[in-house]
């Protein structure tokens, strides 16, 4: 259930109540693709990093170790030792980006595993069954993620099919939630708005899915090659048609500035691999901008990554030490860098929430949109 506390312009401060706890929004979900954050960060570490929601990938977990294995082990919460909310994606995005030889039909998608080439079929029912086996808090509807730019006619046909798939997802989830041996009988379902960069198709699609009374609404298929300005325009176009009393999730976004801009336009929930992926390459976020820790100027720098940061890494370790570890290929270097970046994102969301609580979001936004993307 989504409980709106306060608004400032289009930005929203709210609580999202789930069977696994309440999420203070706006919030960033930390991506544990195969059930772990890449960079040797466990669910126990996430507690120290202000993480509220863990996101796991259906496609990856279906292939390895298999969702039926995870179900036998009691579901993702027990398996990964994370007791807060978990969102699983539908597998759709990975089927369309990773899998080989895919063939899209009305019933679903036939494809070959990117690991061993074995033939797999996934449709709306299969995606819901896998996510039910995983026992996540929130399941995402199975959709087609179209690359931008896409032809108009194709996009129109695709979103019509995505609506039919969404109806099938909803029906299948209702069935699964009523079964005796289902792990999470209160699993929630989010629908996904698609329509490439065509505003009329986006709006028409959002209107249609808004009528289905889902637990939340995602905007998908953005940040896949189009300029950031186009993404902001699409958010502005669909926002008035997204239900006011439901949470809104912008999938796979993005940089700290992207997130700030999207909160400004009324988005509540985010996920992105950027903080962990960039950390592994030595790109670290600070309140003054982005640093590249491998630069020679940090060789003798015994100050923390960000002197304003209260994360466990910045409280203890220096730039020089982390730079040395990363250069030496020590796993600890990756781990520390990833922990800092995740804390930075989660803390940024907390600051945004505080700014909204205090009625100061507008000035927070104006100040940090100029700074957070700078390379220093
Ligand atoms: Zn830090």
Coordinates of N, CA, C and O in Angstrom, one line a residue, residues 220-323:
X220 N 9.3 1.5 -17.9 CA 10.4 0.7 -18.4 C 10.9 1.2 -19.8 O 10.3 2.2 -20.4
X221 N 11.9 0.6 -20.3 CA 12.4 0.9 -21.7 C 13.0 2.3 -21.8 O 13.1 2.8 -22.9
X222 N 13.4 2.9 -20.7 CA 14.2 4.2 -20.8 C 15.6 3.9 -20.3 O 15.9 2.9 -19.8
X223 N 16.5 4.9 -20.6 CA 17.9 4.8 -20.3 C 18.5 3.6 -21.1 O 19.3 2.8 -20.6
X224 N 18.0 3.4 -22.3 CA 18.5 2.3 -23.1 C 19.0 2.9 -24.4 O 18.7 2.4 -25.5
X225 N 19.6 4.1 -24.4 CA 20.2 4.6 -25.5 C 19.8 6.0 -25.9 O 20.4 6.7 -26.7
X226 N 18.6 6.4 -25.4 CA 18.1 7.8 -25.7 C 18.7 8.8 -24.8 O 19.2 8.5 -23.7
X227 N 18.8 10.1 -25.3 CA 19.4 11.1 -24.4 C 18.6 11.3 -23.2 O 17.4 11.1 -23.1
X228 N 19.2 11.8 -22.1 CA 18.6 12.0 -20.8 C 17.4 12.9 -20.9 O 16.3 12.7 -20.3
X229 N 17.5 14.0 -21.8 CA 16.4 14.9 -21.9 C 15.1 14.3 -22.4 O 14.0 14.6 -22.0
X230 N 15.3 13.3 -23.3 CA 14.1 12.6 -23.9 C 13.5 11.8 -22.7 O 12.3 11.7 -22.6
X231 N 14.3 11.1 -21.9 CA 13.8 10.4 -20.8 C 13.0 11.3 -19.9 O 11.9 10.9 -19.5
X232 N 13.5 12.5 -19.6 CA 12.7 13.4 -18.7 C 11.4 13.8 -19.3 O 10.4 13.9 -18.6
X233 N 11.4 14.0 -20.6 CA 10.2 14.4 -21.3 C 9.1 13.3 -21.2 O 7.9 13.6 -21.1
X234 N 9.6 12.0 -21.4 CA 8.7 10.9 -21.3 C 8.1 10.8 -19.9 O 6.9 10.6 -19.7
X235 N 8.9 11.0 -18.9 CA 8.4 10.9 -17.5 C 7.3 12.0 -17.3 O 6.3 11.7 -16.8
X236 N 7.6 13.2 -17.8 CA 6.7 14.3 -17.6 C 5.4 14.0 -18.4 O 4.3 14.4 -17.9
X237 N 5.5 13.3 -19.5 CA 4.3 13.1 -20.3 C 3.4 12.0 -19.7 O 2.2 12.2 -19.6
X238 N 4.0 10.9 -19.1 CA 3.1 9.9 -18.5 C 2.7 10.1 -17.1 O 1.7 9.6 -16.6
X239 N 3.5 11.0 -16.4 CA 3.2 11.2 -14.9 C 1.8 11.5 -14.6 O 1.2 11.0 -13.7
X240 N 1.1 12.4 -15.4 CA -0.3 12.8 -15.0 C -1.2 11.6 -15.2 O -2.3 11.6 -14.6
X241 N -0.8 10.5 -15.9 CA -1.7 9.4 -16.1 C -1.5 8.2 -15.2 O -2.2 7.2 -15.2
X242 N -0.3 8.3 -14.5 CA 0.0 7.2 -13.5 C -0.9 7.5 -12.3 O -1.1 8.6 -11.8
X243 N -1.5 6.4 -11.7 CA -2.4 6.6 -10.6 C -1.7 7.3 -9.4 O -0.5 7.0 -9.1
X244 N -2.3 8.3 -8.8 CA -1.7 9.1 -7.8 C -1.5 8.3 -6.5 O -0.6 8.7 -5.7
X245 N -2.3 7.3 -6.3 CA -2.3 6.5 -5.0 C -1.4 5.3 -5.2 O -1.6 4.3 -4.3
X246 N -0.6 5.2 -6.2 CA 0.3 4.0 -6.4 C 1.7 4.4 -6.5 O 2.0 5.5 -7.1
X247 N 2.7 3.6 -6.1 CA 4.1 3.9 -6.2 C 4.5 3.8 -7.7 O 4.0 3.1 -8.5
X248 N 5.5 4.7 -8.0 CA 6.0 4.8 -9.4 C 7.5 4.4 -9.4 O 8.3 5.0 -8.6
X249 N 7.9 3.6 -10.3 CA 9.3 3.0 -10.3 C 9.9 3.3 -11.7 O 9.3 2.8 -12.7
X250 N 11.0 4.0 -11.8 CA 11.7 4.2 -13.0 C 12.8 3.1 -13.1 O 13.8 3.2 -12.4
X251 N 12.7 2.2 -14.1 CA 13.6 1.0 -14.1 C 14.9 1.3 -14.7 O 15.1 2.0 -15.7
X252 N 16.0 0.8 -14.0 CA 17.3 0.9 -14.5 C 18.0 2.3 -14.5 O 19.0 2.5 -15.2
X253 N 17.5 3.2 -13.7 CA 18.0 4.6 -13.7 C 18.5 4.9 -12.3 O 17.7 4.7 -11.4
X254 N 19.6 5.5 -12.2 CA 20.5 5.9 -13.2 C 21.7 6.6 -12.5 O 22.1 6.2 -11.4
X255 N 22.1 7.7 -13.0 CA 23.2 8.5 -12.3 C 22.5 9.3 -11.2 O 21.2 9.4 -11.2
X256 N 23.2 9.8 -10.2 CA 22.6 10.6 -9.1 C 21.8 11.7 -9.7 O 20.7 12.0 -9.2
X257 N 22.3 12.4 -10.7 CA 21.6 13.5 -11.3 C 20.3 13.0 -12.0 O 19.2 13.6 -11.8
X258 N 20.3 11.9 -12.7 CA 19.1 11.3 -13.3 C 18.0 11.1 -12.2 O 16.8 11.3 -12.4
X259 N 18.5 10.5 -11.1 CA 17.5 10.2 -10.0 C 16.9 11.5 -9.4 O 15.7 11.6 -9.2
X260 N 17.8 12.5 -9.2 CA 17.3 13.8 -8.7 C 16.2 14.4 -9.7 O 15.2 14.8 -9.2
X261 N 16.5 14.3 -10.9 CA 15.6 14.9 -12.0 C 14.3 14.1 -12.0 O 13.2 14.7 -12.2
X262 N 14.4 12.8 -11.8 CA 13.2 12.0 -11.9 C 12.3 12.1 -10.6 O 11.1 12.2 -10.7
X263 N 13.0 12.3 -9.4 CA 12.2 12.5 -8.2 C 11.5 13.9 -8.4 O 10.3 14.0 -8.0
X264 N 12.1 14.8 -9.0 CA 11.6 16.1 -9.2 C 10.3 16.0 -10.1 O 9.4 16.9 -10.0
X265 N 10.3 15.0 -10.9 CA 9.1 14.8 -11.8 C 8.1 13.7 -11.3 O 7.3 13.3 -12.1
X266 N 8.3 13.3 -10.0 CA 7.3 12.5 -9.5 C 7.5 11.0 -9.4 O 6.6 10.2 -9.2
X267 N 8.8 10.6 -9.5 CA 9.1 9.2 -9.4 C 9.5 8.8 -8.0 O 10.1 9.6 -7.3
X268 N 9.1 7.6 -7.5 CA 9.4 7.2 -6.1 C 10.5 6.1 -5.9 O 11.1 6.0 -4.9
X269 N 10.7 5.3 -7.0 CA 11.6 4.1 -6.8 C 12.5 4.0 -8.0 O 12.2 4.2 -9.1
X270 N 13.8 3.5 -7.6 CA 14.8 3.4 -8.7 C 15.6 2.2 -8.4 O 15.7 1.6 -7.3
X271 N 16.3 1.7 -9.5 CA 17.4 0.7 -9.4 C 18.4 0.9 -10.5 O 18.0 1.5 -11.5
X272 N 19.6 0.6 -10.2 CA 20.6 0.7 -11.2 C 21.9 -0.1 -10.8 O 22.2 -0.1 -9.6
X273 N 22.6 -0.7 -11.8 CA 23.8 -1.3 -11.4 C 25.0 -0.3 -11.4 O 26.1 -0.7 -11.0
X274 N 24.7 0.9 -11.7 CA 25.8 1.9 -11.8 C 26.6 2.1 -10.5 O 27.9 2.1 -10.7
X275 N 26.1 2.2 -9.3 CA 27.0 2.4 -8.2 C 27.9 1.2 -8.0 O 29.1 1.5 -7.7
X276 N 27.5 0.0 -8.2 CA 28.4 -1.1 -8.0 C 29.3 -1.3 -9.2 O 30.5 -1.5 -9.0
X277 N 28.8 -1.2 -10.4 CA 29.7 -1.3 -11.6 C 30.7 -0.3 -11.6 O 31.9 -0.6 -11.8
X278 N 30.4 1.0 -11.4 CA 31.4 2.1 -11.5 C 32.4 1.9 -10.4 O 33.6 2.2 -10.6
X279 N 32.0 1.5 -9.2 CA 32.9 1.3 -8.1 C 34.0 0.3 -8.4 O 35.2 0.5 -8.1
X280 N 33.6 -0.8 -9.1 CA 34.6 -1.8 -9.5 C 35.6 -1.3 -10.4 O 36.7 -1.8 -10.6
X281 N 35.3 -0.2 -11.1 CA 36.3 0.5 -12.0 C 36.9 1.7 -11.4 O 37.5 2.5 -12.1
X282 N 36.7 1.9 -10.1 CA 37.3 3.0 -9.4 C 36.7 4.3 -9.5 O 37.2 5.3 -9.1
X283 N 35.4 4.3 -10.1 CA 34.7 5.6 -10.2 C 33.8 5.7 -9.0 O 32.9 5.0 -8.8
X284 N 34.1 6.7 -8.1 CA 33.5 6.8 -6.8 C 32.7 8.1 -6.7 O 33.2 9.2 -7.1
X285 N 31.5 8.0 -6.2 CA 30.6 9.2 -6.1 C 30.9 9.9 -4.8 O 31.0 9.3 -3.7
X286 N 30.9 11.3 -4.8 CA 31.0 12.1 -3.6 C 30.1 13.2 -3.7 O 29.5 13.5 -4.8
X287 N 29.9 13.9 -2.6 CA 29.0 15.1 -2.6 C 29.5 16.3 -3.4 O 28.8 17.3 -3.6
X288 N 30.8 16.2 -3.8 CA 31.4 17.3 -4.6 C 31.5 16.9 -6.1 O 31.9 17.7 -6.9
X289 N 31.2 15.6 -6.4 CA 31.3 15.1 -7.8 C 31.9 13.7 -7.8 O 32.0 13.1 -6.8
X290 N 32.3 13.3 -9.0 CA 32.8 11.9 -9.2 C 34.3 11.9 -9.2 O 34.9 12.7 -10.0
X291 N 34.9 11.0 -8.5 CA 36.4 10.9 -8.6 C 36.8 9.6 -9.2 O 36.0 8.6 -9.1
X292 N 37.9 9.6 -9.9 CA 38.5 8.3 -10.4 C 39.7 8.0 -9.5 O 40.8 8.6 -9.6
X293 N 39.5 7.0 -8.6 CA 40.5 6.7 -7.6 C 41.8 6.2 -8.1 O 42.9 6.3 -7.5
X294 N 41.8 5.8 -9.4 CA 43.1 5.3 -10.0 C 44.0 6.5 -10.4 O 45.2 6.2 -10.7
X295 N 43.5 7.7 -10.4 CA 44.4 8.9 -10.7 C 45.6 8.9 -9.8 O 45.5 8.7 -8.6
X296 N 46.8 9.3 -10.3 CA 48.0 9.4 -9.6 C 47.9 10.4 -8.4 O 48.6 10.2 -7.3
X297 N 47.1 11.4 -8.5 CA 47.0 12.4 -7.4 C 46.5 11.8 -6.1 O 46.6 12.5 -5.1
X298 N 45.9 10.6 -6.1 CA 45.4 10.0 -4.9 C 46.4 9.0 -4.2 O 46.2 8.4 -3.2
X299 N 47.7 8.9 -4.8 CA 48.6 7.9 -4.3 C 49.0 8.2 -2.8 O 49.2 7.2 -2.1
X300 N 49.1 9.4 -2.5 CA 49.5 9.8 -1.1 C 48.4 10.4 -0.3 O 48.6 11.1 0.7
X301 N 47.1 10.3 -0.8 CA 46.0 10.9 -0.2 C 45.4 10.1 1.0 O 44.8 9.1 0.7
X302 N 45.7 10.5 2.2 CA 45.2 9.7 3.3 C 43.9 10.2 3.8 O 43.5 9.8 5.0
X303 N 43.1 10.9 3.0 CA 41.8 11.3 3.5 C 40.8 10.3 2.9 O 41.1 9.5 2.0
X304 N 39.6 10.3 3.5 CA 38.6 9.3 3.0 C 38.1 9.7 1.6 O 38.3 10.8 1.1
X305 N 37.3 8.7 1.0 CA 36.8 9.0 -0.4 C 36.0 10.3 -0.4 O 36.2 11.1 -1.3
X306 N 35.2 10.4 0.6 CA 34.3 11.6 0.8 C 34.3 12.0 2.2 O 33.8 11.3 3.1
X307 N 34.9 13.2 2.5 CA 35.0 13.6 4.0 C 33.7 13.8 4.6 O 33.6 13.8 5.8
X308 N 32.6 14.0 3.8 CA 31.3 14.2 4.4 C 30.6 12.9 4.6 O 29.5 12.9 5.2
X309 N 31.1 11.8 4.1 CA 30.4 10.5 4.1 C 30.6 9.8 5.4 O 31.7 9.7 6.0
X310 N 29.5 9.2 5.9 CA 29.5 8.5 7.2 C 29.5 7.0 7.0 O 29.1 6.2 7.9
X311 N 29.8 6.5 5.8 CA 29.8 5.1 5.5 C 30.9 4.4 6.3 O 31.9 5.0 6.6
X312 N 30.8 3.0 6.5 CA 31.8 2.3 7.2 C 33.2 2.4 6.5 O 34.2 2.3 7.2
X313 N 33.2 2.6 5.2 CA 34.5 2.7 4.5 C 35.2 4.0 4.8 O 36.3 4.1 5.1
X314 N 34.4 5.1 4.6 CA 35.0 6.4 4.8 C 35.4 6.7 6.2 O 36.3 7.5 6.5
X315 N 34.7 6.0 7.2 CA 35.1 6.2 8.6 C 36.4 5.5 8.9 O 37.0 5.8 9.9
X316 N 36.9 4.6 8.0 CA 38.1 3.8 8.4 C 39.2 3.9 7.4 O 40.4 3.7 7.8
X317 N 38.9 4.0 6.1 CA 40.0 3.8 5.1 C 40.3 5.0 4.2 O 39.4 5.8 4.0
X318 N 41.5 5.1 3.7 CA 41.9 6.3 3.0 C 41.8 6.0 1.5 O 41.8 4.9 1.0
X319 N 41.8 7.1 0.7 CA 41.8 7.0 -0.8 C 43.1 6.3 -1.2 O 43.0 5.4 -2.1
X320 N 44.2 6.6 -0.6 CA 45.5 5.9 -1.0 C 45.4 4.4 -0.8 O 45.8 3.7 -1.7
X321 N 44.8 4.0 0.3 CA 44.7 2.5 0.5 C 43.8 1.8 -0.5 O 44.1 0.8 -1.1
X322 N 42.6 2.4 -0.7 CA 41.6 1.8 -1.6 C 42.2 1.8 -3.1 O 42.1 0.9 -3.8
X323 N 42.9 2.9 -3.4 CA 43.6 3.0 -4.7 C 44.6 1.9 -4.9 O 44.6 1.2 -5.9

